[in-house]
Coordinates of C-alpha atoms in Angstrom, one line a residue:
X1 CA 12.7 45.5 -43.2
X2 CA 12.9 41.6 -43.2
X3 CA 13.7 40.3 -46.6
X4 CA 11.4 38.0 -48.5
X5 CA 13.2 34.7 -48.4
X6 CA 14.6 36.1 -45.1
X7 CA 10.5 35.2 -43.4
X8 CA 10.2 32.2 -45.8
X9 CA 13.2 30.4 -44.1
X10 CA 11.5 32.3 -40.5
X11 CA 8.2 30.1 -41.8
X12 CA 9.7 26.7 -42.8
X13 CA 12.0 26.9 -39.5
X14 CA 8.9 27.3 -37.0
X15 CA 7.5 24.7 -39.3
X16 CA 10.2 22.3 -38.6
X17 CA 10.4 23.1 -35.1
X18 CA 7.0 22.0 -34.9
X19 CA 7.5 19.2 -37.1
X20 CA 10.4 17.6 -34.1
X21 CA 8.1 19.3 -30.8
X22 CA 4.8 16.9 -32.7
X23 CA 7.4 14.0 -32.7
X24 CA 8.9 14.2 -29.7
X25 CA 5.6 14.9 -28.0
X26 CA 4.2 12.1 -29.8
X27 CA 6.8 8.9 -28.2
X28 CA 5.7 10.6 -24.6
X29 CA 2.4 9.5 -25.9
X30 CA 2.5 6.7 -26.4
X31 CA 4.8 5.5 -23.3
X32 CA 2.1 8.1 -21.4
X33 CA -0.3 4.9 -23.0
X34 CA 1.9 2.0 -22.2
X35 CA 2.0 0.9 -25.5
X36 CA 4.6 -2.7 -26.3
X37 CA 7.8 -2.5 -27.1
X38 CA 7.2 -3.4 -30.2
X39 CA 5.2 -0.5 -31.1
X40 CA 7.5 1.9 -29.0
X41 CA 10.0 0.5 -32.3
X42 CA 8.2 1.2 -34.8
X43 CA 7.4 4.6 -33.4
X44 CA 10.9 5.2 -33.0
X45 CA 12.0 4.8 -36.8
X46 CA 8.7 5.6 -38.3
X47 CA 9.0 9.1 -36.9
X48 CA 12.9 9.3 -37.1
X49 CA 12.8 8.2 -41.1
X50 CA 9.2 11.9 -41.3
X51 CA 11.7 13.7 -39.5
X52 CA 14.7 13.1 -41.4
X53 CA 13.3 12.8 -44.9
X54 CA 16.0 9.4 -45.3
X55 CA 14.6 6.8 -47.4
X56 CA 15.1 4.0 -44.4
X57 CA 15.4 4.0 -40.7
X58 CA 16.3 0.4 -38.0
X59 CA 16.9 -0.1 -35.2
X60 CA 19.3 -1.9 -32.9
X61 CA 19.5 -3.4 -29.3
X62 CA 22.9 -4.2 -27.9
X63 CA 23.2 -7.7 -26.0
X64 CA 24.8 -6.5 -22.4
X65 CA 26.5 -9.7 -22.2
X66 CA 27.6 -10.1 -25.7
X67 CA 28.1 -6.8 -26.9
X68 CA 26.6 -7.3 -30.2
X69 CA 23.8 -5.7 -31.8
X70 CA 20.5 -6.8 -33.2
X71 CA 17.5 -6.2 -35.2
X72 CA 14.5 -4.6 -33.8
X73 CA 12.1 -3.4 -36.2
X74 CA 12.3 -1.1 -39.4
X75 CA 11.4 1.4 -41.9
X76 CA 10.9 1.8 -44.9
X77 CA 8.3 1.5 -48.2
X78 CA 8.3 -1.8 -48.6
X79 CA 8.0 -4.1 -45.1
X80 CA 11.2 -5.0 -44.1
X81 CA 11.7 -6.5 -40.2
X82 CA 12.0 -10.2 -41.2
X83 CA 15.3 -9.6 -42.3
X84 CA 16.0 -6.8 -40.4
X85 CA 15.8 -8.2 -37.2
X86 CA 17.7 -10.9 -38.0
X87 CA 20.7 -8.8 -39.1
X88 CA 24.0 -9.5 -36.0
X89 CA 26.1 -6.5 -36.1
X90 CA 28.8 -5.0 -34.1
X91 CA 31.8 -7.7 -34.9
X92 CA 35.3 -7.6 -36.2
X93 CA 35.4 -5.5 -39.2
X94 CA 32.2 -3.2 -38.8
X95 CA 34.4 -0.7 -38.0
X96 CA 31.8 1.6 -38.4
X97 CA 29.7 0.3 -35.7
X98 CA 33.0 0.2 -33.7
X99 CA 33.3 3.8 -34.2
X100 CA 29.2 4.2 -33.2
X101 CA 29.8 2.1 -29.7
X102 CA 33.4 3.6 -28.4
X103 CA 32.3 7.2 -29.3
X104 CA 28.7 7.6 -28.2
X105 CA 28.3 10.3 -30.9
X106 CA 27.0 10.0 -35.0
X107 CA 28.7 8.6 -37.6
X108 CA 27.9 9.3 -41.6
X109 CA 28.9 7.5 -43.8
X110 CA 27.9 9.3 -48.0
X111 CA 29.2 6.9 -49.3
X112 CA 29.5 3.0 -48.3
X113 CA 30.8 2.1 -51.7
X114 CA 34.2 4.0 -50.7
X115 CA 34.2 4.6 -46.8
X116 CA 36.2 1.1 -45.5
X117 CA 34.8 1.3 -42.2
X118 CA 31.5 -0.1 -43.3
X119 CA 30.9 -4.0 -44.5
X120 CA 30.6 -3.5 -47.9
X121 CA 29.0 -6.9 -47.9
X122 CA 25.8 -6.2 -46.2
X123 CA 25.8 -2.3 -47.7
X124 CA 25.5 -3.6 -51.6
X125 CA 23.6 -6.3 -49.8
X126 CA 21.0 -3.7 -49.0
X127 CA 21.6 -0.6 -51.6
X128 CA 22.5 1.4 -49.0
X129 CA 24.6 4.3 -50.3
X130 CA 24.8 7.0 -47.9
X131 CA 24.4 5.8 -43.9
X132 CA 23.8 8.1 -40.5
X133 CA 24.4 6.1 -37.5
X134 CA 22.5 7.5 -34.5
X135 CA 23.9 6.6 -30.9
X136 CA 20.9 5.7 -28.3
X137 CA 22.6 6.5 -25.0
X138 CA 21.0 6.0 -21.6
X139 CA 22.7 7.4 -18.2
X140 CA 26.0 7.5 -20.7
X141 CA 25.8 3.7 -22.4
X142 CA 24.9 3.0 -24.9
X143 CA 22.9 0.7 -25.2
X144 CA 21.7 0.5 -29.2
X145 CA 22.0 2.4 -33.1
X146 CA 19.5 4.1 -34.7
X147 CA 20.9 3.9 -38.5
X148 CA 19.2 5.9 -41.2
X149 CA 20.3 5.3 -45.0
X150 CA 19.3 6.6 -48.1
X151 CA 19.1 3.3 -51.8
X152 CA 20.9 3.9 -54.5
X153 CA 21.2 7.4 -54.3
X154 CA 24.5 9.5 -52.3
X155 CA 22.1 12.2 -49.2
X156 CA 23.6 14.5 -46.9
X157 CA 23.1 14.5 -43.4
X158 CA 22.8 18.1 -42.2
X159 CA 24.6 18.9 -38.5
X160 CA 21.2 20.2 -38.1
X161 CA 19.8 16.5 -38.9
X162 CA 22.4 15.0 -36.9
X163 CA 21.8 16.7 -33.9
X164 CA 18.1 16.5 -33.7
X165 CA 18.4 13.2 -34.8
X166 CA 20.9 12.3 -31.6
X167 CA 18.5 14.1 -29.4
X168 CA 15.5 11.5 -30.6
X169 CA 17.6 8.6 -30.4
X170 CA 18.3 9.7 -26.8
X171 CA 14.6 9.9 -25.6
X172 CA 14.5 6.9 -27.6
X173 CA 16.2 5.1 -25.1
X174 CA 14.6 6.4 -22.6
X175 CA 11.8 5.3 -24.3
X176 CA 12.9 1.6 -24.5
X177 CA 14.3 1.3 -20.9
X178 CA 11.0 2.7 -19.3
X179 CA 8.8 0.7 -20.9
X180 CA 11.3 -2.4 -20.2
X181 CA 10.9 -1.6 -17.1
X182 CA 6.9 -1.4 -16.7
X183 CA 7.1 -4.4 -18.3
X184 CA 9.8 -6.4 -15.7
X185 CA 8.1 -4.4 -13.1
X186 CA 4.2 -6.3 -14.1
X187 CA 6.2 -9.8 -14.4
X188 CA 7.3 -9.4 -10.9
X189 CA 3.8 -8.5 -9.7
X190 CA 2.4 -11.2 -11.3
X191 CA 4.3 -13.1 -9.4
X192 CA 4.2 -11.6 -6.3
X193 CA 0.2 -11.6 -6.8
X194 CA 1.1 -15.8 -7.2
X195 CA 3.2 -15.5 -4.1
X196 CA 0.8 -13.9 -2.3
X197 CA -1.8 -16.5 -3.4
X198 CA 0.6 -19.3 -1.7
X199 CA 1.1 -17.0 1.4
X200 CA -2.8 -16.9 1.6
X201 CA -3.1 -20.5 1.8
X202 CA -0.8 -20.9 3.9
X203 CA -2.1 -18.5 6.7
X204 CA -4.8 -20.6 6.5
X205 CA -3.1 -24.1 7.3
X206 CA -1.3 -22.1 9.4
X207 CA -4.7 -20.3 11.8
X208 CA -6.2 -24.0 11.9
X209 CA -2.9 -25.5 14.0
X210 CA -3.1 -22.1 16.1
X211 CA -6.4 -22.6 17.1
X212 CA -5.6 -26.3 18.3
X213 CA -2.6 -25.3 19.8
X214 CA -3.2 -21.9 21.3
X215 CA -7.1 -21.9 21.0
X216 CA -6.9 -18.2 19.9
X217 CA -4.9 -17.3 23.7
X218 CA -2.8 -14.2 23.9
X219 CA 0.2 -13.3 25.2
X220 CA -2.4 -11.8 28.5
X221 CA -4.0 -14.7 28.7
X222 CA -0.9 -17.1 28.7
X223 CA 0.8 -15.5 31.1
X224 CA -2.8 -15.5 34.1
X225 CA -3.2 -18.9 33.1
X226 CA 0.2 -19.7 33.7
X227 CA -0.1 -17.8 37.1
X228 CA -3.1 -20.4 37.8
X229 CA -1.8 -23.8 36.5
X230 CA 1.5 -23.0 39.4
X231 CA -0.4 -20.4 42.0
X232 CA 2.6 -18.1 41.4
X233 CA 2.6 -14.8 40.1
X234 CA 4.3 -14.9 36.4
X235 CA 5.3 -12.3 34.1
X236 CA 6.1 -12.2 30.6
X237 CA 8.4 -9.3 29.2
X238 CA 9.5 -8.8 25.6
X239 CA 13.6 -8.6 24.2
X240 CA 14.0 -4.9 26.2
X241 CA 12.7 -7.0 29.1
X242 CA 9.5 -4.6 28.7
X243 CA 6.7 -5.4 31.1
X244 CA 3.8 -7.1 28.5
X245 CA 2.1 -8.9 30.9
X246 CA 1.8 -9.7 35.2
X247 CA -0.3 -11.9 36.6
X248 CA -1.1 -13.4 40.0
X249 CA 0.6 -10.9 41.6
X250 CA -0.2 -8.7 44.4
X251 CA -0.2 -5.5 43.6
X252 CA 3.2 -4.0 45.3
X253 CA 4.6 -7.4 43.9
X254 CA 3.3 -6.3 40.5
X255 CA 4.9 -2.9 40.5
X256 CA 8.0 -4.2 41.6
X257 CA 8.4 -6.4 38.3
X258 CA 7.7 -4.2 36.2
X259 CA 10.4 -2.5 36.8
X260 CA 12.3 -6.1 36.9
X261 CA 14.3 -4.6 33.9
X262 CA 15.9 -1.7 35.8
X263 CA 18.4 -4.7 37.3
X264 CA 19.1 -6.5 34.2
X265 CA 22.5 -5.7 34.8
X266 CA 22.9 -6.3 38.2
X267 CA 25.8 -8.9 39.9
X268 CA 22.8 -11.9 40.5
X269 CA 20.8 -11.1 37.1
X270 CA 23.7 -10.5 35.0
X271 CA 25.5 -14.3 34.7
X272 CA 22.6 -15.8 34.4
X273 CA 21.5 -13.9 31.4
X274 CA 24.5 -14.7 29.8
X275 CA 24.0 -18.0 29.9
X276 CA 20.1 -18.5 29.2
X277 CA 19.7 -20.7 26.8
X278 CA 16.4 -22.2 25.0
X279 CA 14.5 -24.6 27.0
X280 CA 16.3 -24.7 30.1
X281 CA 15.4 -22.3 32.2
X282 CA 17.1 -21.1 35.0
X283 CA 16.8 -19.0 38.8
X284 CA 17.7 -16.0 39.8
X285 CA 18.1 -15.4 43.7
X286 CA 15.9 -12.7 45.4
X287 CA 16.8 -9.7 44.9
X288 CA 16.0 -7.2 48.0
X289 CA 17.7 -3.9 46.3
X290 CA 14.3 -4.0 44.3
X291 CA 12.2 -5.1 46.7
X292 CA 12.0 -9.3 45.4
X293 CA 12.7 -11.6 48.6
X294 CA 11.8 -14.6 46.2
X295 CA 14.0 -16.5 43.7
X296 CA 12.8 -15.7 40.4
X297 CA 12.6 -19.1 37.5
X298 CA 14.0 -17.1 34.4
X299 CA 13.4 -19.1 30.6
X300 CA 13.3 -17.0 27.2
X301 CA 11.1 -16.6 24.6
X302 CA 12.8 -18.2 21.2
X303 CA 11.9 -17.8 17.5
X304 CA 13.1 -19.4 14.8
X305 CA 17.0 -19.1 16.8
X306 CA 16.1 -15.3 17.9
X307 CA 15.4 -14.5 21.6
X308 CA 11.4 -12.5 22.0
X309 CA 11.7 -12.4 25.1
X310 CA 11.5 -13.8 28.5
X311 CA 9.1 -15.6 30.9
X312 CA 9.5 -15.3 34.8
X313 CA 7.4 -17.2 37.8
X314 CA 7.7 -16.1 41.2
X315 CA 9.2 -18.4 44.0
X316 CA 5.8 -18.1 46.5
X317 CA 3.1 -20.2 47.9
X318 CA 6.2 -23.6 47.8
X319 CA 9.2 -24.3 45.9
X320 CA 9.9 -24.5 42.2
X321 CA 9.4 -28.2 41.2
X322 CA 10.4 -30.2 38.2
X323 CA 6.4 -29.0 37.2
X324 CA 7.2 -25.0 38.2
X325 CA 10.0 -25.7 34.8
X326 CA 7.6 -27.9 32.6
X327 CA 4.5 -25.5 32.5
X328 CA 7.2 -22.3 32.1
X329 CA 8.7 -23.9 29.1
X330 CA 5.3 -24.9 27.3
X331 CA 4.3 -20.7 28.2
X332 CA 7.3 -20.0 26.4
X333 CA 7.4 -21.9 23.3
X334 CA 3.2 -21.0 23.4
X335 CA 4.1 -17.4 24.0
X336 CA 6.8 -17.9 20.5
X337 CA 3.7 -19.5 19.1
X338 CA 1.9 -17.4 19.7
X339 CA 3.6 -13.8 18.7
X340 CA 4.9 -16.3 15.7
X341 CA 1.6 -15.6 14.2
X342 CA 0.8 -12.0 15.4
X343 CA 3.6 -10.9 13.4
X344 CA 2.6 -13.6 10.6
X345 CA -0.8 -11.6 10.4
X346 CA 0.8 -8.6 10.5
X347 CA 3.2 -10.0 7.4
X348 CA 0.2 -11.5 5.8
X349 CA -2.0 -8.0 6.3
X350 CA 0.6 -5.9 5.3
X351 CA 2.0 -8.1 1.6
X352 CA -2.2 -7.3 1.6
X353 CA -1.4 -3.5 1.5
X354 CA 1.5 -3.8 -0.9
X355 CA -0.5 -5.9 -3.5
X356 CA -3.7 -3.0 -2.9
X357 CA -0.6 -0.3 -3.9
X358 CA 0.5 -1.8 -7.1
X359 CA -3.1 -2.3 -8.3
X360 CA -4.0 1.3 -7.7
X361 CA -0.6 2.3 -9.4
X362 CA -1.3 0.0 -11.4
X363 CA -4.6 1.4 -13.1
X364 CA -6.8 -1.6 -12.3
X365 CA -10.5 -2.1 -11.5
X366 CA -13.6 -3.2 -9.3
X367 CA -10.5 -2.7 -5.8
X368 CA -13.5 -1.3 -3.8
X369 CA -13.8 -4.3 -1.5
X370 CA -10.3 -4.8 -1.4
X371 CA -9.9 -1.8 -0.5
X372 CA -12.7 -2.1 2.4
X373 CA -11.8 -4.9 3.9
X374 CA -8.0 -3.1 4.6
X375 CA -10.1 0.0 5.5
X376 CA -8.7 1.9 3.1
X377 CA -11.8 4.8 1.7
X378 CA -11.0 4.9 -2.4
X379 CA -12.7 8.2 -2.4
X380 CA -10.0 10.2 -0.1
X381 CA -8.1 12.7 -1.3
X382 CA -5.2 11.8 -1.7
X383 CA -1.1 12.0 -3.6
X384 CA 1.1 9.0 -4.8
X385 CA 4.9 9.6 -3.6
X386 CA 7.8 8.1 -4.1
X387 CA 10.6 7.4 -1.8
X388 CA 13.8 6.4 -3.9
X389 CA 18.0 6.8 -4.1
X390 CA 18.6 10.5 -5.4
X391 CA 20.7 9.0 -7.5
X392 CA 19.4 6.2 -9.5
X393 CA 22.7 4.1 -9.8
X394 CA 22.1 3.5 -6.4
X395 CA 20.0 0.8 -3.7
X396 CA 17.6 1.6 -2.1
X397 CA 17.7 0.0 1.0
X398 CA 15.3 1.1 3.1
X399 CA 12.0 -0.7 3.8
X400 CA 8.6 -0.1 2.9
X401 CA 6.8 -1.0 5.8
X402 CA 9.0 1.5 7.9
X403 CA 8.6 4.4 5.6
X404 CA 4.9 3.9 5.9
X405 CA 5.1 4.0 9.6
X406 CA 6.8 7.5 10.0
X407 CA 3.9 8.9 7.6
X408 CA 1.2 7.8 10.1
X409 CA 0.5 10.4 13.0
X410 CA -1.7 10.8 15.2
X411 CA -2.6 14.5 12.7
X412 CA -2.9 11.9 9.4
X413 CA -6.5 10.3 8.5
X414 CA -5.6 7.1 7.9
X415 CA -2.9 4.9 7.6
X416 CA -0.3 5.6 5.3
X417 CA 0.2 2.6 1.8
X418 CA 3.5 2.0 0.6
X419 CA 5.0 -0.6 -1.7
X420 CA 7.4 -1.4 -3.9
X421 CA 6.9 -0.2 -8.0
X422 CA 10.6 -1.2 -9.5
X423 CA 13.8 0.8 -7.2
X424 CA 11.6 3.2 -5.7
X425 CA 8.8 2.9 -3.1
X426 CA 5.5 3.6 -4.0
X427 CA 3.5 5.7 -1.0
X428 CA 0.0 6.3 -1.3
X429 CA -0.8 9.2 1.5
X430 CA -4.4 10.7 1.9
X431 CA -4.6 14.2 2.9
X432 CA -7.1 16.2 5.3
X433 CA -10.2 16.9 4.6
X434 CA -10.1 20.4 5.3
X435 CA -6.8 21.4 3.0
X436 CA -6.8 23.2 -0.3
X437 CA -4.4 21.9 -3.0
X438 CA -2.1 23.9 -2.0
X439 CA -2.2 22.9 2.1
X440 CA -2.2 19.5 1.0
X441 CA 1.0 19.2 -1.2
X442 CA 2.7 21.0 1.9
X443 CA 1.6 19.0 4.5
X444 CA 2.8 15.8 2.7
X445 CA 6.1 17.4 2.0
X446 CA 6.8 18.1 5.4
X447 CA 5.9 14.3 6.5
X448 CA 8.6 13.0 3.8
X449 CA 11.1 15.4 5.2
X450 CA 10.4 13.7 8.1
X451 CA 10.7 10.5 6.8
X452 CA 14.2 11.7 4.6
X453 CA 15.6 13.3 7.3
X454 CA 15.0 9.4 9.8
X455 CA 15.7 7.4 7.1
X456 CA 18.5 9.5 5.4
X457 CA 20.5 12.5 6.8
X458 CA 22.9 12.3 4.8
X459 CA 20.3 13.3 2.0
X460 CA 21.1 10.1 0.0
X461 CA 17.4 9.5 -0.7
X462 CA 14.6 11.8 -2.2
X463 CA 10.5 12.2 -2.2
X464 CA 8.7 13.3 -5.2
X465 CA 4.8 13.7 -5.1
X466 CA 2.3 13.6 -7.4
X467 CA -0.9 16.2 -7.6
X468 CA -3.4 15.6 -5.5
X469 CA -6.1 13.0 -6.4
X470 CA -9.8 11.4 -4.9
X471 CA -10.7 8.8 -7.6
X472 CA -9.7 5.1 -7.6
X473 CA -9.0 5.5 -11.1
X474 CA -6.7 8.8 -11.2
X475 CA -3.6 7.0 -9.0
X476 CA -1.7 5.6 -11.8
X477 CA -1.7 8.9 -14.1
X478 CA -0.3 10.5 -10.3
X479 CA 2.0 7.3 -10.6
X480 CA 3.7 8.8 -13.6
X481 CA 3.6 12.3 -12.6
X482 CA 5.6 11.1 -9.3
X483 CA 7.9 9.3 -11.8
X484 CA 8.3 12.7 -14.2
X485 CA 9.2 15.1 -10.9
X486 CA 11.7 11.9 -9.5
X487 CA 13.7 11.9 -13.5
X488 CA 13.2 16.3 -12.9
X489 CA 14.8 15.7 -9.0
X490 CA 17.5 13.2 -10.1
X491 CA 18.4 15.3 -13.5
X492 CA 17.9 18.5 -12.5
X493 CA 17.7 19.4 -8.7
X494 CA 20.7 21.0 -7.0
X495 CA 22.7 18.4 -4.6
X496 CA 21.9 22.0 -2.1
X497 CA 18.5 21.3 -1.9
X498 CA 16.1 19.7 0.0
X499 CA 15.7 16.1 -1.4
X500 CA 11.3 16.9 -1.6
X501 CA 9.7 18.3 -5.0
X502 CA 6.3 18.7 -6.0
X503 CA 4.7 17.9 -9.2
X504 CA 2.5 21.0 -8.3
X505 CA 6.7 23.0 -8.1
X506 CA 7.1 22.5 -11.3
X507 CA 3.9 22.9 -13.1
X508 CA 4.8 21.5 -17.2
X509 CA 7.7 21.9 -17.1
X510 CA 7.6 19.1 -15.5
X511 CA 6.4 16.8 -19.0
X512 CA 10.1 18.5 -20.5
X513 CA 12.4 18.3 -17.6
X514 CA 10.8 15.4 -17.1
X515 CA 12.4 14.1 -21.1
X516 CA 15.6 16.3 -20.6
X517 CA 19.0 16.3 -19.8
X518 CA 20.6 18.3 -17.3
X519 CA 23.4 19.5 -20.1
X520 CA 20.4 19.9 -22.9
X521 CA 17.9 22.3 -19.6
X522 CA 21.6 24.1 -19.2
X523 CA 21.7 25.1 -22.6
X524 CA 18.3 26.1 -23.1
X525 CA 18.4 28.4 -20.3
X526 CA 22.1 29.8 -21.4
X527 CA 19.9 30.3 -25.2
X528 CA 16.5 31.8 -23.6
X529 CA 18.2 34.4 -20.8
X530 CA 22.3 34.4 -22.4
X531 CA 22.3 37.8 -22.6
X532 CA 21.5 38.4 -18.5
X533 CA 23.5 35.3 -17.5
X534 CA 27.2 36.2 -19.4
X535 CA 26.7 39.9 -18.0
X536 CA 27.1 40.4 -14.6
X537 CA 26.4 44.2 -13.5
X538 CA 23.7 44.9 -11.1
X539 CA 21.9 45.9 -14.2
X540 CA 21.1 41.9 -15.5
X541 CA 20.6 40.4 -12.1
X542 CA 17.9 43.3 -12.0
X543 CA 16.3 42.7 -14.8
X544 CA 16.2 38.7 -14.0
X545 CA 14.4 39.3 -10.3
X546 CA 12.1 41.5 -12.5
X547 CA 11.3 38.4 -15.3
X548 CA 10.9 35.7 -12.3
X549 CA 8.5 37.0 -10.6
X550 CA 6.3 38.8 -14.1
X551 CA 6.8 34.8 -15.4
X552 CA 5.4 33.6 -11.2
X553 CA 2.7 35.7 -11.6
X554 CA 1.1 35.0 -14.7
X555 CA 2.3 38.5 -16.6
X556 CA 0.2 40.6 -13.9
X557 CA 2.5 44.0 -13.6
X558 CA 0.7 45.2 -11.0
X559 CA 1.1 42.3 -8.7
X560 CA 5.0 41.9 -10.0
X561 CA 5.6 45.9 -9.6
X562 CA 3.5 45.0 -5.6
X563 CA 5.4 41.8 -5.1
X564 CA 9.0 43.8 -5.9
X565 CA 8.0 47.7 -4.5
X566 CA 8.6 49.9 -7.6
X567 CA 5.5 51.1 -9.9
X568 CA 4.6 49.6 -12.8
X569 CA 6.3 51.7 -15.3
X570 CA 9.5 50.3 -13.4
X571 CA 8.6 47.5 -14.8
X572 CA 7.1 47.2 -17.7
X573 CA 10.8 49.6 -18.5
X574 CA 12.7 46.4 -17.4
X575 CA 10.0 44.1 -20.0
X576 CA 11.4 46.2 -22.7
X577 CA 14.2 46.0 -21.7
X578 CA 14.6 42.4 -21.6
X579 CA 13.6 42.3 -24.8
X580 CA 16.2 44.0 -26.4
X581 CA 18.8 42.4 -25.1
X582 CA 17.3 38.8 -25.1
X583 CA 14.7 39.0 -27.8
X584 CA 12.5 37.8 -25.9
X585 CA 8.5 39.3 -26.2
X586 CA 7.5 37.5 -22.8
X587 CA 4.4 40.0 -22.3
X588 CA 3.0 39.9 -26.0
X589 CA 4.1 36.4 -27.2
X590 CA 3.1 33.2 -25.9
X591 CA 5.7 31.2 -27.3
X592 CA 8.5 33.6 -26.1
X593 CA 6.5 33.2 -22.6
X594 CA 6.1 29.5 -22.3
X595 CA 10.4 29.2 -23.5
X596 CA 10.8 32.0 -20.4
X597 CA 8.8 29.7 -18.3
X598 CA 10.6 26.6 -19.3
X599 CA 14.3 28.6 -18.8
X600 CA 13.1 29.9 -15.9
X601 CA 12.0 27.0 -14.0
X602 CA 15.4 25.2 -14.6
X603 CA 16.9 28.4 -13.0
X604 CA 14.4 27.7 -9.9
X605 CA 15.6 23.9 -9.9
X606 CA 19.3 25.0 -9.7
X607 CA 20.2 23.7 -13.2
X608 CA 21.3 27.4 -13.9
X609 CA 23.9 27.0 -16.4
X610 CA 25.7 30.5 -15.4
X611 CA 27.0 29.0 -12.3
X612 CA 28.9 26.4 -13.7
X613 CA 30.3 29.3 -16.3
X614 CA 31.2 31.0 -12.8
X615 CA 28.4 33.6 -13.3
X616 CA 26.0 33.4 -10.6
X617 CA 23.9 35.9 -8.7
X618 CA 24.3 37.9 -5.2
X619 CA 22.1 35.9 -3.0
X620 CA 20.8 39.9 -1.7
X621 CA 20.0 40.2 -5.2
X622 CA 17.9 36.9 -5.9
X623 CA 14.4 37.1 -6.3
X624 CA 13.3 36.3 -2.9
X625 CA 15.1 39.3 -1.0
X626 CA 12.3 40.9 -0.9
X627 CA 11.0 37.9 1.8
X628 CA 9.3 36.6 -1.4
X629 CA 8.7 32.7 -1.5
X630 CA 9.5 29.9 -3.8
X631 CA 5.9 27.8 -5.0
X632 CA 8.0 24.8 -4.9
X633 CA 10.8 23.2 -2.2
X634 CA 14.1 23.9 -4.0
X635 CA 15.0 27.7 -2.4
X636 CA 16.1 30.5 -4.3
X637 CA 19.8 29.5 -3.5
X638 CA 19.2 27.3 -6.8
X639 CA 20.0 30.6 -8.8
X640 CA 22.6 31.3 -6.3
X641 CA 24.6 28.0 -5.6
X642 CA 26.0 25.4 -7.3
X643 CA 23.2 22.9 -8.9
X644 CA 25.5 20.0 -7.8

């Protein structure tokens, strides 16, 4: 029997744990509400001061150019925000601050009056007796410091308090970075909106000029007009010599002109093409081998100094004259203008698509008219995806329009929509109406794998998929879900695993993993399954192989037994052994069940620390050895292969 003091200690520990979790959820919830930076600063210092019991807490951010830290917010019994915002630390002589920046670890001053590291004048002015400095680390870099201190009294911050403060500081660094990125994105989108308005005005002006110059003609009409003006057959080709239009020719000659590209490297053709200059038509001698017994007048179509195609006129019904060259040259110029107009229209339409995607993922309202003008149904079932570099420090050189084109095929209900979202590409994909949620996610997953295989065969790209949504206002939520999944991919997914992961694959674990480092996740697995991971016996493998389907199948013993091919009592016996070895009461305790679910999600993603310690599961004993398929794109090799 446990003593009453032990029970009281346990109750107090559980109360503290609940407070800590509530604090972390509070900060995560503030991000979901997209609060401003100053509000996030105060939420951080208020919450950390409450967690540790410190009299005061202040937040200081590092200036990248100078390396100095500037005060941003503070929590105290009285309002000290203004004097704290005037503080600059990290200068020569401030060894306390420099030690935190250099080591990236917490530094505690039990008594500032005798400790040589701080600037004593500042400590006396603030009457700070005990100080704990916590680094705010983001991707290995200290971006700021959180300072906890007591006024006129000494206080010993425990190791537990320091580790808690360090974990909270890392989450705070992520939160600050996220708010900063969101603010930058919002400013960028405002600039893009202004640029789009300017492009729309330019399009109207260009449209008026094009109407005068071209009278609405296209390539086919221009080819027919040239043939009529010269009374000679005329063919128009693209830059690869594929025939776009052929007019004024008999059927047999039409066929021969369409295949003229096959003669590009003929000794009579190649030198002419090599010496061809803009605005200077040249003649190609007859090509009996191709069935063309007349000379050809060839001119290039140039647009902004780049070759876009060719115009070819056949010398029939009279020899070439100066008028022929003038008309052909003018025709090439008009075709260049037409192609410029066509390209401009396509670019403008795509800019409108990108602007709509940005508006949707920002949660803007009253987008129905804009969506309808682009043929977008805002009531259709869809997902929001992010295509990004697997390593967040790598540049993403993929073009959003290219991603949308690859994702759109004959089976697609509508064209995919894509736009840049920070350093990633946000894609909105409509899913088939007859697919249920699971089928829809798998349908999207297959297409995204095609994108990654085509654009990044080396595996440098990854893709995150939100849940299925169908209301206009849900795109913003879906975008946040995709961002969380992307964080999980970058932080936890094994490099050996396919780089496509969906929110449904992670479930509720997404919220924890998105704000947890890989080391912290591995430690959670060790703390949860420690005895089962350290022992490489067949029995331990058997227990883990039983626990995985039991957790996945919502603690249904019979379903678990059916999947494993054993008797239900065997499953119950193994669960009893798991409880004996790990203390996890997954069958009766919801908290233990949730903890085990979270830890198992990390194992599925390839973040199993046992692998790093040299302890892995043999493939034949993995949870999928009996033919079960994983619920996510992360295959069961995540349990038996290196997490990368």
